[in-house]
Coordinates of C-alpha atoms and ligand atoms in Angstrom, one line a residue:
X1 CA 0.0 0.0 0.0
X2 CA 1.3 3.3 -0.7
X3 CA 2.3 5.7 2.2
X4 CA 0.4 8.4 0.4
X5 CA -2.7 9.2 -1.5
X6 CA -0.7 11.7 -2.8
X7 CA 2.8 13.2 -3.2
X8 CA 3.4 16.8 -4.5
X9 CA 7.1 16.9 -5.4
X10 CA 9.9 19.2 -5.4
X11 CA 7.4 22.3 -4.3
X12 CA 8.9 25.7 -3.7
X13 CA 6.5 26.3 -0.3
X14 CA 5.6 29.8 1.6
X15 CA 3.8 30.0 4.6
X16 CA 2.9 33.2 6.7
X17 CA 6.3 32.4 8.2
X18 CA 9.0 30.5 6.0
X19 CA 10.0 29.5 2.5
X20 CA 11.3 26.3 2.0
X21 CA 11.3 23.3 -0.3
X22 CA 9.5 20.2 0.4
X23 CA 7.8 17.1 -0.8
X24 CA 4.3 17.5 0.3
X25 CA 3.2 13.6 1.2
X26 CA -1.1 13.8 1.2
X27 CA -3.3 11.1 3.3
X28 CA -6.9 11.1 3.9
X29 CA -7.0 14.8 2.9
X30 CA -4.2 16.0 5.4
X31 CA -1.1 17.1 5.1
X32 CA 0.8 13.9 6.7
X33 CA 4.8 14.5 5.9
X34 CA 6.9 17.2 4.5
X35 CA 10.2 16.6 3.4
X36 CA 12.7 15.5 0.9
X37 CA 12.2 12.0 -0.7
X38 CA 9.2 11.0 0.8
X39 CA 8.0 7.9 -0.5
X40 CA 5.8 6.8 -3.4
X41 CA 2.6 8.6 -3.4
X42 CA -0.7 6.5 -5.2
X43 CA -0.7 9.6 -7.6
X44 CA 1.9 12.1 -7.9
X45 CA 2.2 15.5 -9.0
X46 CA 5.2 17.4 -9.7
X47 CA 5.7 21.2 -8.6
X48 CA 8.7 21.6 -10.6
X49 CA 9.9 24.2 -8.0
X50 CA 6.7 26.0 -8.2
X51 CA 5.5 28.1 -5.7
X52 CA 2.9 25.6 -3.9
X53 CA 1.0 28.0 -1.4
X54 CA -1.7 27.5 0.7
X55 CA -5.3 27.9 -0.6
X56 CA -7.2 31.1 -0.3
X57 CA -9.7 32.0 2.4
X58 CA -11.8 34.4 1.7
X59 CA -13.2 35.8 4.7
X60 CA -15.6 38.5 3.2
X61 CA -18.0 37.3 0.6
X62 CA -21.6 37.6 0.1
X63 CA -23.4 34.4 -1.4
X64 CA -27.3 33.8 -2.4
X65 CA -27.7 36.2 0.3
X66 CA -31.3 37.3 0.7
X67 CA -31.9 40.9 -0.7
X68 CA -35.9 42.8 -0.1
X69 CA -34.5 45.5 -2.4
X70 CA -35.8 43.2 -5.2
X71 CA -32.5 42.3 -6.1
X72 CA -30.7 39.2 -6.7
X73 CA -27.5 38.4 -5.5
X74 CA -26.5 36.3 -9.2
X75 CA -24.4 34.0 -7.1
X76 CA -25.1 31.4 -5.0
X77 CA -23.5 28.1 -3.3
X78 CA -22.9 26.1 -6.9
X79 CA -21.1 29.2 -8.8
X80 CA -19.9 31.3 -6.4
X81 CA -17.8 28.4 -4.7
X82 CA -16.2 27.1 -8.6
X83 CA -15.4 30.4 -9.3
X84 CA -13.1 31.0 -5.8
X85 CA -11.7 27.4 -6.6
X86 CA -10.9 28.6 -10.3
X87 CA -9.4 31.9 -8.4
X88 CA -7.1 29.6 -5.6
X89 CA -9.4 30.0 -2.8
X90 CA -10.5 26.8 -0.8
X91 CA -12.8 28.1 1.7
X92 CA -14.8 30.9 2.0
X93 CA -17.2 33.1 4.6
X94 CA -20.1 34.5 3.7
X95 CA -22.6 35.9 6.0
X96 CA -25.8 34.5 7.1
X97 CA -28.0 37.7 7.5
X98 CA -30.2 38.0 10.2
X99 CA -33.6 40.2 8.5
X100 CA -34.7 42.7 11.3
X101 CA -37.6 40.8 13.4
X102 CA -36.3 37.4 12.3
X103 CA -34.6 34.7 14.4
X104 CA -30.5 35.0 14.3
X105 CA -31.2 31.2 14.3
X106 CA -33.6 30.9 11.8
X107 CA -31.7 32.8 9.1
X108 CA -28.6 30.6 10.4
X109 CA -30.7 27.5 9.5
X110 CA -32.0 29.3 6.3
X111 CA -28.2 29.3 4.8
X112 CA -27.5 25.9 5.8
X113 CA -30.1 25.3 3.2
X114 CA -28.8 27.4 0.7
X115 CA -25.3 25.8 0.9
X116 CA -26.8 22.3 1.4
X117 CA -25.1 20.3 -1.8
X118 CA -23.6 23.0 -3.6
X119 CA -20.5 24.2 -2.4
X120 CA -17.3 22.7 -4.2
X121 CA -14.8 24.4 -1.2
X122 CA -15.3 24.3 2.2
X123 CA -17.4 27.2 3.7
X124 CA -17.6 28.3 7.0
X125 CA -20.6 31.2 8.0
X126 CA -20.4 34.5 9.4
X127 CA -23.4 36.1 11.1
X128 CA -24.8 39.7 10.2
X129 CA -26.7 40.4 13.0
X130 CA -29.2 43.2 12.5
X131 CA -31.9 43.0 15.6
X132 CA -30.2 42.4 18.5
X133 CA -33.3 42.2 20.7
X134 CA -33.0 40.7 24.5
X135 CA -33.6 37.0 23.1
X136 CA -30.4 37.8 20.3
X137 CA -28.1 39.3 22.8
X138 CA -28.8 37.1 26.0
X139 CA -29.3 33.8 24.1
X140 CA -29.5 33.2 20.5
X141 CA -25.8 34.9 19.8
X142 CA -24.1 33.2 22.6
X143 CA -25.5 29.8 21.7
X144 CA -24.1 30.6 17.8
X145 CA -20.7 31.6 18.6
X146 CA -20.5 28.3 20.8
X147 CA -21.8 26.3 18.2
X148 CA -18.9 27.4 15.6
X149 CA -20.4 30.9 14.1
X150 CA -17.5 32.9 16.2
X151 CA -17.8 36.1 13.8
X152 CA -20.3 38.3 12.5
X153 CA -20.9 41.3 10.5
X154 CA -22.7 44.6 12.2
X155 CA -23.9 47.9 9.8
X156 CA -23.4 51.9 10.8
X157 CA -25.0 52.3 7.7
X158 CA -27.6 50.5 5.5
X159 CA -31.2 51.0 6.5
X160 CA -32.4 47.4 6.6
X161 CA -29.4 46.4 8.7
X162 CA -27.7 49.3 10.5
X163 CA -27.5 49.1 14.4
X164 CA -27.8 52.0 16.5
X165 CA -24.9 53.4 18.7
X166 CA -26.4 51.7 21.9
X167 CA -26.7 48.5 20.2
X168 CA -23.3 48.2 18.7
X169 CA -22.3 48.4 22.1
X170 CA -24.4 46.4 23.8
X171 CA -23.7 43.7 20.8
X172 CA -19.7 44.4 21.5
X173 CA -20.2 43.6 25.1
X174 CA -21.9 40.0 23.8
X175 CA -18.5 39.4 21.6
X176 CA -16.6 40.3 24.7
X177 CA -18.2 38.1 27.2
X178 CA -18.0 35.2 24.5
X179 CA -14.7 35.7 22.7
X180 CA -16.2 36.5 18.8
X181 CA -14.7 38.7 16.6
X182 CA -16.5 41.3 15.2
X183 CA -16.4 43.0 11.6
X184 CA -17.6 46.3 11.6
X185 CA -18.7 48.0 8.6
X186 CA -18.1 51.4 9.1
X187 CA -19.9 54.9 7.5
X188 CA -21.8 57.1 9.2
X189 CA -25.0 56.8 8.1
X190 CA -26.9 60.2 8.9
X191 CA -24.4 61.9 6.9
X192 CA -24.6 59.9 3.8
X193 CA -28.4 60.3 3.8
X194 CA -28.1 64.1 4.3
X195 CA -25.4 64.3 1.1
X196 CA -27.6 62.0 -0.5
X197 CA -30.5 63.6 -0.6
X198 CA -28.7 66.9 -1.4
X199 CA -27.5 65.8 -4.1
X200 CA -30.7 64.4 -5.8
X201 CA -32.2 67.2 -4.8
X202 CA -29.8 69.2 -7.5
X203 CA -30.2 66.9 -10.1
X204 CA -27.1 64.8 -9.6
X205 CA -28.1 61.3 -9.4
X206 CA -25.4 59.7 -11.7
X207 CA -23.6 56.6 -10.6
X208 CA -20.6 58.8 -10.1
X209 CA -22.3 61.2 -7.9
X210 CA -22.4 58.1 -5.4
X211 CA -18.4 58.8 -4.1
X212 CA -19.8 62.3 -3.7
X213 CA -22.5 60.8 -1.3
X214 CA -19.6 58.9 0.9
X215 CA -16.9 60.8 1.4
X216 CA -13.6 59.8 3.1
X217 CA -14.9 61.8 5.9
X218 CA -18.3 59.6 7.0
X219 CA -16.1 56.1 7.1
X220 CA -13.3 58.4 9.0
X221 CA -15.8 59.3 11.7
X222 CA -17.4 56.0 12.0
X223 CA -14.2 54.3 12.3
X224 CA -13.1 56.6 14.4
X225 CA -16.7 55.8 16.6
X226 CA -16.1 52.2 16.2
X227 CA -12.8 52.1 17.8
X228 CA -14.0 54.4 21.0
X229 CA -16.8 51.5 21.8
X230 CA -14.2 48.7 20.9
X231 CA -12.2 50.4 24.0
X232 CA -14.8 51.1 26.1
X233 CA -15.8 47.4 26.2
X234 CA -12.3 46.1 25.7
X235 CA -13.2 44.1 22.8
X236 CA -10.6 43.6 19.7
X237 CA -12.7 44.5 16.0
X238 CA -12.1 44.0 12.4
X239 CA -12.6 47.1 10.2
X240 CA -13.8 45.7 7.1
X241 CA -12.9 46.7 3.5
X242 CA -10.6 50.2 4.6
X243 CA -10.9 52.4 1.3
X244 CA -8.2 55.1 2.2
X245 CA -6.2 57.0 4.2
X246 CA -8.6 59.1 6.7
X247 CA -9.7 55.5 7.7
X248 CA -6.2 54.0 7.8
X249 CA -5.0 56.9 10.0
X250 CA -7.5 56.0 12.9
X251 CA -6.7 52.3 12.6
X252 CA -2.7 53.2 13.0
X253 CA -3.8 55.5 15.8
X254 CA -5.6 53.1 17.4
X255 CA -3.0 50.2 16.7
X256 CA -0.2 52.3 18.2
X257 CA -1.9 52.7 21.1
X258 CA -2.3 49.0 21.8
X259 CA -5.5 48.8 21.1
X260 CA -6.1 45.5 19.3
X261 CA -8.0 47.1 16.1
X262 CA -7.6 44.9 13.0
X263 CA -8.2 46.0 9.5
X264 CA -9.3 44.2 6.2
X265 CA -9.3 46.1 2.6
X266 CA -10.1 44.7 -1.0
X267 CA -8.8 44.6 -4.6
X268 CA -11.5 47.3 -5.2
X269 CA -9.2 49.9 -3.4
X270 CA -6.1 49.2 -5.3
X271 CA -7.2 48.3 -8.8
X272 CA -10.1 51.1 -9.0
X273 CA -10.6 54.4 -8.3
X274 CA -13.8 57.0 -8.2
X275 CA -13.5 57.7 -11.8
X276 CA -14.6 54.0 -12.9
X277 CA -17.9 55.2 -11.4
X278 CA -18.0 57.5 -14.2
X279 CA -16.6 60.7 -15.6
X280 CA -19.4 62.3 -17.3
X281 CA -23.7 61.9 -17.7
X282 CA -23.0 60.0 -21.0
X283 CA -24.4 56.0 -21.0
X284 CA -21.1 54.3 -21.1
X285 CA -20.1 56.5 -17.9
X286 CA -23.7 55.1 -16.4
X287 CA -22.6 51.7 -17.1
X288 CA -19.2 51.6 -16.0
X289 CA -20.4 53.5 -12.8
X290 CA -23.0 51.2 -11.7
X291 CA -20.8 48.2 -12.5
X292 CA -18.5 49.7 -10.3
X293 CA -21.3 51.1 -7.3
X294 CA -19.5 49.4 -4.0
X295 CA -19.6 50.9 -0.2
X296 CA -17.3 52.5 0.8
X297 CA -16.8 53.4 -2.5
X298 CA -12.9 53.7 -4.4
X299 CA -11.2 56.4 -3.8
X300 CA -8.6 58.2 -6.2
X301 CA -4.8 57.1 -7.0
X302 CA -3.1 58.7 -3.9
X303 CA -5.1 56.4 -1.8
X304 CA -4.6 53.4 -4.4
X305 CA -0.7 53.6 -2.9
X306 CA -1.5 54.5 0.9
X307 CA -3.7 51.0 0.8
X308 CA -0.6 49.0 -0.7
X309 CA 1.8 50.7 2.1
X310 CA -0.5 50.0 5.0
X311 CA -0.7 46.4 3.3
X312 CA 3.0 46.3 3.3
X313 CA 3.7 48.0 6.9
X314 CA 1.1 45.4 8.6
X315 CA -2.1 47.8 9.2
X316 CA -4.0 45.2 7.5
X317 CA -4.2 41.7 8.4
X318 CA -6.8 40.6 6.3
X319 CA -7.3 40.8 2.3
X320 CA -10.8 40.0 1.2
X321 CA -12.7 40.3 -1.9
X322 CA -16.0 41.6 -0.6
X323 CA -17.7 39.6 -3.8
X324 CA -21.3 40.8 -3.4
X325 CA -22.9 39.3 -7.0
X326 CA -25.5 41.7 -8.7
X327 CA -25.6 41.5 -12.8
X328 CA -25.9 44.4 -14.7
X329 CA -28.7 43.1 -17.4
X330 CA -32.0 42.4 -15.6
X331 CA -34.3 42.9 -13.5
X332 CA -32.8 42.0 -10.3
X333 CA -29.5 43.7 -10.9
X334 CA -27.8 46.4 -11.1
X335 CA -30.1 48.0 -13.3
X336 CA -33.5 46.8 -11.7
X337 CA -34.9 50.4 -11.2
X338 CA -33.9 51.4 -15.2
X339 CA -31.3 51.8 -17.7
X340 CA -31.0 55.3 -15.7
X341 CA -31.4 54.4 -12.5
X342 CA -30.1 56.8 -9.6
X343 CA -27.0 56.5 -7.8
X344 CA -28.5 55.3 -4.5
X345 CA -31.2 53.1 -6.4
X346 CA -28.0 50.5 -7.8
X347 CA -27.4 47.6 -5.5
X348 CA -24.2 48.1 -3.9
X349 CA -21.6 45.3 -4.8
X350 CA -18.9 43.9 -7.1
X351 CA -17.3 40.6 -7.7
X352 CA -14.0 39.5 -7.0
X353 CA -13.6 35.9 -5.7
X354 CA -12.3 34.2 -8.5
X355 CA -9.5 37.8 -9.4
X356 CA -8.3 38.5 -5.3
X357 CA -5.6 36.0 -4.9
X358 CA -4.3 36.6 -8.5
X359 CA -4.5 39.9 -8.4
X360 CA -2.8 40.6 -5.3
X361 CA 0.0 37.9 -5.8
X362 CA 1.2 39.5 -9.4
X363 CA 0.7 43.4 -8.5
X364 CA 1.5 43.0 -4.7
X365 CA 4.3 40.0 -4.9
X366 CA 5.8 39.7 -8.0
X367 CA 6.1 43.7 -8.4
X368 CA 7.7 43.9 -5.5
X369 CA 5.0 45.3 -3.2
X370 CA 4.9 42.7 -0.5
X371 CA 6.8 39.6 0.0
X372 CA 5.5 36.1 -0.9
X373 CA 5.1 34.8 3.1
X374 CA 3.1 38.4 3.9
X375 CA 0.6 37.3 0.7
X376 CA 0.1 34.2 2.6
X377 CA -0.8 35.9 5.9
X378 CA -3.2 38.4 4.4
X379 CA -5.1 35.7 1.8
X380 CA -5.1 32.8 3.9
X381 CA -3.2 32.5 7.3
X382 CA -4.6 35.6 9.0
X383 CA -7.9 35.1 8.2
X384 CA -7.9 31.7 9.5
X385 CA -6.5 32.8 12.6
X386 CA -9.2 35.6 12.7
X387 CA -12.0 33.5 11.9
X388 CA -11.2 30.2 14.1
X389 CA -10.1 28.0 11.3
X390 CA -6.5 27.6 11.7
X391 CA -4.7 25.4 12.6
X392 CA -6.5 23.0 10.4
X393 CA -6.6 25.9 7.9
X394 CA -4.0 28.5 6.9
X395 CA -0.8 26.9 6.3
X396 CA 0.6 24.6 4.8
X397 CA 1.8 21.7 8.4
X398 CA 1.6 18.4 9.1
X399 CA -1.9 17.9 10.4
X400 CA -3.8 20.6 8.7
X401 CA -5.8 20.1 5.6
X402 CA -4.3 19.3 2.5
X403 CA -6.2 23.2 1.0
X404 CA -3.1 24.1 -1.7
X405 CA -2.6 26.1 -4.4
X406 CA 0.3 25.5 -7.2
X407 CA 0.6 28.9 -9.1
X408 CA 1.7 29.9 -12.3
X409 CA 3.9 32.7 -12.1
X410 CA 5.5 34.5 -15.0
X411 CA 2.8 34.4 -17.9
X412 CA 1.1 37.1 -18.6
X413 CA -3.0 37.2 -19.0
X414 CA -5.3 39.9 -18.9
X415 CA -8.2 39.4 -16.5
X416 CA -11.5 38.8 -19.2
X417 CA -15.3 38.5 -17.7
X418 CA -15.8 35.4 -20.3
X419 CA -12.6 33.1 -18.7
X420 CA -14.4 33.6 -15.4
X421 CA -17.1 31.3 -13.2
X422 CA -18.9 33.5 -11.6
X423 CA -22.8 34.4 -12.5
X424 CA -21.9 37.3 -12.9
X425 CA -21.5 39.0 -16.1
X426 CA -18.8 41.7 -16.0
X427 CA -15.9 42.4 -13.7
X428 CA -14.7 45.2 -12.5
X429 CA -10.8 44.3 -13.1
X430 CA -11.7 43.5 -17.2
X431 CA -8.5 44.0 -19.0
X432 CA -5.8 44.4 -15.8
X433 CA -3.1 42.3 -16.4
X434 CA -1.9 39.6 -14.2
X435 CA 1.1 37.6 -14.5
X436 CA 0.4 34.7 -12.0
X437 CA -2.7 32.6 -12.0
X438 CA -3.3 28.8 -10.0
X439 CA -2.4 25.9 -12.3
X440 CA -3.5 23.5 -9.6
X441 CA -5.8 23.5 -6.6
X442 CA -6.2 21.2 -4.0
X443 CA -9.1 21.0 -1.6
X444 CA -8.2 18.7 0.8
X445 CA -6.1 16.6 -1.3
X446 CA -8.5 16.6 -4.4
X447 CA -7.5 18.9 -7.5
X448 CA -10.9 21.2 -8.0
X449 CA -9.2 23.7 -10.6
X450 CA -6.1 22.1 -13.2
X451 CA -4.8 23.7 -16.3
X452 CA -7.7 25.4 -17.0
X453 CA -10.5 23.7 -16.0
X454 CA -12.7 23.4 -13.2
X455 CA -13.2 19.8 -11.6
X456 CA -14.9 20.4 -8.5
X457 CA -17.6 18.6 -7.8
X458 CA -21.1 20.7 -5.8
X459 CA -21.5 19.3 -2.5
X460 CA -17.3 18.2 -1.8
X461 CA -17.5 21.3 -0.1
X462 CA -18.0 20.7 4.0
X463 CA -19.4 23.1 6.4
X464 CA -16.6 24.3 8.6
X465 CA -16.6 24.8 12.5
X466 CA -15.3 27.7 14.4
X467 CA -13.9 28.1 17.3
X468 CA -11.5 31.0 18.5
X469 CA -9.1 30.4 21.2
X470 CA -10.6 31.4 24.5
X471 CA -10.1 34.8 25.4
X472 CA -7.3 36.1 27.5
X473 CA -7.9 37.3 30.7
X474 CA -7.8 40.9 30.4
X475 CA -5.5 43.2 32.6
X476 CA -8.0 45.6 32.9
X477 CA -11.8 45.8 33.0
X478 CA -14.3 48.5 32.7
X479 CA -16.8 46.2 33.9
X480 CA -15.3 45.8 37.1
X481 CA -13.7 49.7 37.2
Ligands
LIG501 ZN1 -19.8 46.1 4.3

């Protein structure tokens, strides 16, 4: 019998912490041995001195996510989950969304059916919890974050999902008491409503106008707001997808005064700016613009660099896509309200699963922007750490799962809506260039994505636990002050 299910030879290897060159000896879907000459494997694949990397985790992606806007998110379980395996990613996070005046348990078990047979990488689910009413806070959020949902998602902004300042705290507190991170998505909401309304008001509803309505300022403040209560309580947060550099200047703050604020930002922030939401009135500007609509939105190409340095310098820890699926032909898309639809009347959302890891590993590695073990952290290590997957996901160590990614570095391709697997039909990053791409990955041992072609199969995918360490005892308390 052979020692191995599987061998991958001779692989050049990166993990958050080291390089180094291994064989990579596969059993049962685990990594069982690295080293050099490891014996026969039953099949065998050779890296050729290939960087072999561990598989993706995307930690911020939205997913059949129910919408009462009358849009559709285009993705769900079956082509959301191909397209990050096509992209290097072997698990991913998306949120199951609590509707105000609905159970956080019954929209937990509503997403369980959603994923139920479909998913071709392993998933794991956030929470976006919405209504934190007595029953939410004392009992139902507790119970979750025991049961393996240790994150979830809260709005300053968003009508259908925002929380109030007291709330936010009080659901802080919760996340304290029970060790649960929490991702805070972070615009001040009364001011976006009052620019928003000002500028409809003078005839400005172009897609473009929308960065107009969300200025650095409003995710400033509320960042700024977040990080007060995250003291108060004593309670680490995530600041989720960080446009610029007002927001990145309160995270540093906060960082350097040992205050344990994390931050996440997306390819949207380094690849786009506020003019692909449209220069002028004309219909191409329209299209380009709503095809581009995301919150916060992207800023201009001074803050493209100040996101790459704060990448590089460690303000980040996290590197998500923030894939939220709406089509742009239809009725439940981008365009559901008309071909001239008002800024604040286009679903807010882009996709980017299948394009983060590539993206990031050719313009941030192989230009020289971060190094190869920092790509690791911020794609796949960190986020498993964050999230309560690692160590059985993350990195690439005996025990853990056998989630790899052999890439292609060196030829050049330019990023095309029509090689994608996605629902969705456009991407933002059409015609960016990347120079690295997976040739192989491996999701737990099995290859889903090879030389071109995706070979997943819906329903391989398996529902992951999570379960962050318990939390230190903390050297001070307000409670008890
Ligand atoms: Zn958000």
């Amino acid at each position: 019998m052979d020692a191995f299910d599987l061998v991958v030879r001779n692989a050049h290897c990166a993990t958050a912490a080291d390089v180094f060159d291994a064989d990579i000896g596969i059993k049962d879907g685990r990594i069982a041995a690295l080293g050099k000459g490891l014996a026969p494997g039953r099949e065998e694949i050779d890296a050729a001195g290939r960087w072999v990397l561990p598989g993706g985790i995307d930690g911020h992606c939205h997913l059949d996510q129910p919408m009462n806007d009358g849009s559709k998110m285009a993705d769900d379980f079956i082509t959301g989950t191909r397209s990050a395996a096509c992209g290097g990613t072997t698990t991913v996070i998306p949120f199951a969304c609590q509707i105000k005046g609905q159970s956080l348990r019954a929209a937990v078990d509503d997403y369980h059916r959603r994923a139920h047979g479909k998913a071709s990488v392993d998933y794991a689910f956030h929470l976006i919890v919405s209504d934190p009413t007595p029953e939410v806070l004392e009992n139902e959020l507790p119970a979750l974050i025991r049961e393996g949902y240790s994150s979830f998602k809260i709005y300053m902004t968003y009508d259908d999902l925002k929380l109030a300042d007291r709330q936010i705290i009080d659901v802080l507190a919760v996340a304290r008491d029970e060790g649960a991170m929490v991702m805070i998505h972070a615009e001040n909401t009364d001011c976006i409503a009052w620019l928003t309304e000002r500028l409809i008001r003078a005839g400005k509803t172009a897609p473009r106008y929308h960065a107009a309505s969300r200025p650095m300022l409003v995710e400033r403040e509320a960042t700024h707001r977040a990080i007060a209560y995250a003291e108060m309580v004593d309670v680490p947060i995530l600041i989720v997808h960080v446009s610029g550099h007002e927001a990145i200047e309160q995270i540093q703050w906060a960082q350097n005064h040992g205050l344990r604020i994390y931050g996440e930002t997306c390819p949207q922030y380094l690849f786009l700016t506020a003019d692909d939401l449209g220069i002028d009135d004309s219909p191409s500007s329209h299209e380009h613009g709503a095809k581009c609509i995301c919150s916060p939105p992207p800023r201009d190409k001074a803050n493209q660099q100040v996101v790459w340095d704060a990448l590089a310098a460690g303000v980040f820890q996290i590197f998500s896509s923030d894939h939220a699926p709406f089509r742009y032909a239809g009725p439940d898309g981008k365009l559901g309200a008309g071909a001239d639809a008002r800024f604040d009347q286009i679903p807010n959302g882009i996709p980017g699963l299948e394009t983060r890891m590539p993206l990031l590993f050719s313009h941030g590695v192989l230009d020289g922007r971060i190094d190869i073990c920092q790509f690791v952290a911020l794609t796949s290590t960190n986020v498993a750490k964050t999230y309560g997957l690692y160590p059985r996901k993350g990195s690439i160590a005996i025990g853990a799962d056998a989630d790899l990614v052999i890439w292609d570095a060196g030829t050049t391709r330019t990023i095309c809506n029509t090689d994608l697997h996605h629902a969705v039909d456009y991407t933002p990053y059409e015609g960016i260039e990347v120079k690295a791409w997976p040739a192989l990955t491996l999701l737990r041992g099995t290859p889903v994505w090879r030389d071109g072609r995706f070979l997943g199969t819906a329903g391989e995918g398996r529902f992951q636990a999570c379960a962050l360490p318990a939390p230190a005892r903390p050297k001070f308390s307000r409670e008890a002050a």
